[in-house]
PDB file of C-alpha atoms in Angstrom:
ATOM      1  CA  UNK A 278     -58.136  18.403   3.420  1.00 54.00           C
ATOM      2  CA  UNK A 279     -57.654  18.567  -0.342  1.00 59.00           C
ATOM      3  CA  UNK A 280     -55.123  16.855  -2.582  1.00 55.00           C
ATOM      4  CA  UNK A 281     -53.153  20.093  -2.865  1.00 59.00           C
ATOM      5  CA  UNK A 282     -52.598  20.149   0.924  1.00 65.00           C
ATOM      6  CA  UNK A 283     -50.599  16.922   0.891  1.00 67.00           C
ATOM      7  CA  UNK A 284     -46.808  17.262   0.697  1.00 67.00           C
ATOM      8  CA  UNK A 285     -45.298  15.959  -2.499  1.00 72.00           C
ATOM      9  CA  UNK A 286     -43.288  12.760  -2.297  1.00 66.00           C
ATOM     10  CA  UNK A 287     -39.742  13.026  -3.636  1.00 67.00           C
ATOM     11  CA  UNK A 288     -39.316  11.741  -7.151  1.00 69.00           C
ATOM     12  CA  UNK A 289     -37.310   8.552  -7.746  1.00 64.00           C
ATOM     13  CA  UNK A 290     -34.571  10.663  -9.348  1.00 65.00           C
ATOM     14  CA  UNK A 291     -34.249  12.847  -6.253  1.00 65.00           C
ATOM     15  CA  UNK A 292     -34.145   9.771  -4.022  1.00 64.00           C
ATOM     16  CA  UNK A 293     -31.470   8.157  -6.205  1.00 62.00           C
ATOM     17  CA  UNK A 294     -29.327  11.318  -6.166  1.00 67.00           C
ATOM     18  CA  UNK A 295     -29.563  11.504  -2.378  1.00 69.00           C
ATOM     19  CA  UNK A 296     -28.411   7.869  -2.115  1.00 78.00           C
ATOM     20  CA  UNK A 297     -25.491   8.476  -4.460  1.00 85.00           C
ATOM     21  CA  UNK A 298     -24.417  11.537  -2.505  1.00 86.00           C
ATOM     22  CA  UNK A 299     -24.552   9.650   0.769  1.00 90.00           C
ATOM     23  CA  UNK A 300     -22.489   6.785  -0.636  1.00 91.00           C
ATOM     24  CA  UNK A 301     -19.978   9.176  -2.164  1.00 92.00           C
ATOM     25  CA  UNK A 302     -19.618  10.839   1.231  1.00 93.00           C
ATOM     26  CA  UNK A 303     -18.981   7.460   2.864  1.00 94.00           C
ATOM     27  CA  UNK A 304     -16.310   6.618   0.289  1.00 94.00           C
ATOM     28  CA  UNK A 305     -14.673  10.016   0.763  1.00 95.00           C
ATOM     29  CA  UNK A 306     -14.717   9.562   4.552  1.00 96.00           C
ATOM     30  CA  UNK A 307     -13.133   6.126   4.187  1.00 95.00           C
ATOM     31  CA  UNK A 308     -10.378   7.494   1.959  1.00 94.00           C
ATOM     32  CA  UNK A 309      -9.755  10.359   4.384  1.00 97.00           C
ATOM     33  CA  UNK A 310      -9.529   7.999   7.368  1.00 97.00           C
ATOM     34  CA  UNK A 311      -7.188   5.736   5.421  1.00 95.00           C
ATOM     35  CA  UNK A 312      -4.892   8.669   4.671  1.00 96.00           C
ATOM     36  CA  UNK A 313      -4.914   9.732   8.324  1.00 98.00           C
ATOM     37  CA  UNK A 314      -4.063   6.171   9.391  1.00 97.00           C
ATOM     38  CA  UNK A 315      -1.173   6.175   6.891  1.00 94.00           C
ATOM     39  CA  UNK A 316       0.109   9.439   8.301  1.00 96.00           C
ATOM     40  CA  UNK A 317      -0.038   8.051  11.840  1.00 97.00           C
ATOM     41  CA  UNK A 318       1.759   4.893  10.683  1.00 95.00           C
ATOM     42  CA  UNK A 319       4.544   6.930   9.078  1.00 94.00           C
ATOM     43  CA  UNK A 320       4.914   9.083  12.185  1.00 96.00           C
ATOM     44  CA  UNK A 321       5.198   5.992  14.410  1.00 95.00           C
ATOM     45  CA  UNK A 322       7.813   4.434  12.105  1.00 94.00           C
ATOM     46  CA  UNK A 323       9.768   7.692  12.050  1.00 94.00           C
ATOM     47  CA  UNK A 324       9.583   8.022  15.838  1.00 96.00           C
ATOM     48  CA  UNK A 325      10.766   4.504  16.646  1.00 96.00           C
ATOM     49  CA  UNK A 326      13.059   3.695  13.713  1.00 95.00           C
ATOM     50  CA  UNK A 327      14.101   7.098  12.444  1.00 95.00           C
ATOM     51  CA  UNK A 328      15.941   7.182   9.143  1.00 93.00           C
ATOM     52  CA  UNK A 329      17.518   3.738   9.360  1.00 95.00           C
ATOM     53  CA  UNK A 330      17.825   0.703   7.131  1.00 96.00           C
ATOM     54  CA  UNK A 331      15.185  -1.020   9.276  1.00 95.00           C
ATOM     55  CA  UNK A 332      12.721   1.788   8.548  1.00 95.00           C
ATOM     56  CA  UNK A 333      13.447   1.508   4.829  1.00 95.00           C
ATOM     57  CA  UNK A 334      12.952  -2.269   4.945  1.00 95.00           C
ATOM     58  CA  UNK A 335       9.643  -1.866   6.781  1.00 94.00           C
ATOM     59  CA  UNK A 336       8.384   0.721   4.294  1.00 93.00           C
ATOM     60  CA  UNK A 337       9.407  -1.545   1.426  1.00 94.00           C
ATOM     61  CA  UNK A 338       7.599  -4.489   2.996  1.00 95.00           C
ATOM     62  CA  UNK A 339       4.470  -2.401   3.433  1.00 93.00           C
ATOM     63  CA  UNK A 340       4.502  -1.541  -0.285  1.00 94.00           C
ATOM     64  CA  UNK A 341       4.754  -5.140  -1.526  1.00 95.00           C
ATOM     65  CA  UNK A 342       0.970  -5.813  -1.383  1.00 91.00           C
ATOM     66  CA  UNK A 343       0.271  -2.625  -3.357  1.00 88.00           C
ATOM     67  CA  UNK A 344       2.834  -3.584  -5.989  1.00 87.00           C
ATOM     68  CA  UNK A 345       1.313  -7.049  -6.350  1.00 86.00           C
ATOM     69  CA  UNK A 346      -2.161  -5.567  -6.640  1.00 84.00           C
ATOM     70  CA  UNK A 347      -0.988  -3.183  -9.366  1.00 80.00           C
ATOM     71  CA  UNK A 348       0.804  -5.902 -11.306  1.00 80.00           C
ATOM     72  CA  UNK A 349      -1.701  -8.733 -11.080  1.00 79.00           C
ATOM     73  CA  UNK A 350      -5.080  -7.329 -10.136  1.00 73.00           C
ATOM     74  CA  UNK A 351      -5.332  -4.079 -12.017  1.00 71.00           C
ATOM     75  CA  UNK A 352      -3.331  -5.295 -14.992  1.00 71.00           C
ATOM     76  CA  UNK A 353      -5.637  -8.273 -15.447  1.00 73.00           C
ATOM     77  CA  UNK A 354      -8.732  -6.136 -15.115  1.00 69.00           C
ATOM     78  CA  UNK A 355      -7.650  -3.621 -17.719  1.00 71.00           C
ATOM     79  CA  UNK A 356      -6.457  -6.357 -20.079  1.00 74.00           C
ATOM     80  CA  UNK A 357      -9.831  -8.098 -19.882  1.00 74.00           C
ATOM     81  CA  UNK A 358     -12.090  -5.035 -20.038  1.00 74.00           C
ATOM     82  CA  UNK A 359     -10.409  -3.000 -22.775  1.00 75.00           C
ATOM     83  CA  UNK A 360     -11.234  -5.474 -25.594  1.00 77.00           C
ATOM     84  CA  UNK A 361     -14.838  -5.694 -24.376  1.00 76.00           C
ATOM     85  CA  UNK A 362     -15.208  -1.904 -24.304  1.00 74.00           C
ATOM     86  CA  UNK A 363     -13.592  -1.650 -27.734  1.00 78.00           C
ATOM     87  CA  UNK A 364     -16.149  -4.077 -29.196  1.00 79.00           C
ATOM     88  CA  UNK A 365     -19.077  -2.309 -27.528  1.00 80.00           C
ATOM     89  CA  UNK A 366     -17.849   1.107 -28.689  1.00 73.00           C
ATOM     90  CA  UNK A 367     -17.247  -0.107 -32.244  1.00 60.00           C
ATOM     91  CA  UNK A 368     -20.662  -1.751 -32.537  1.00 54.00           C
ATOM     92  CA  UNK A 369     -22.546   1.372 -31.368  1.00 50.00           C
TER      93      UNK A 369
END
């Protein structure tokens, strides 16, 4: 058996790309399942509550955590990272 008979090992770049693809697929699957769960939730609310004030109140209550995340979490992150990125971009 010579050295040319041995199969080549994948390069580190190929291995890294395969890992990124697998993780991207997992994220996409998670997003898809989340959207399906949201659709099921909306169908259940529509079935049991219809188009009533109670359904509107429930939908509003379900949106409160997202609103708080947008106001506090994402606003703070962008406010703290933008000056850092501006300094890094200006220095380079």
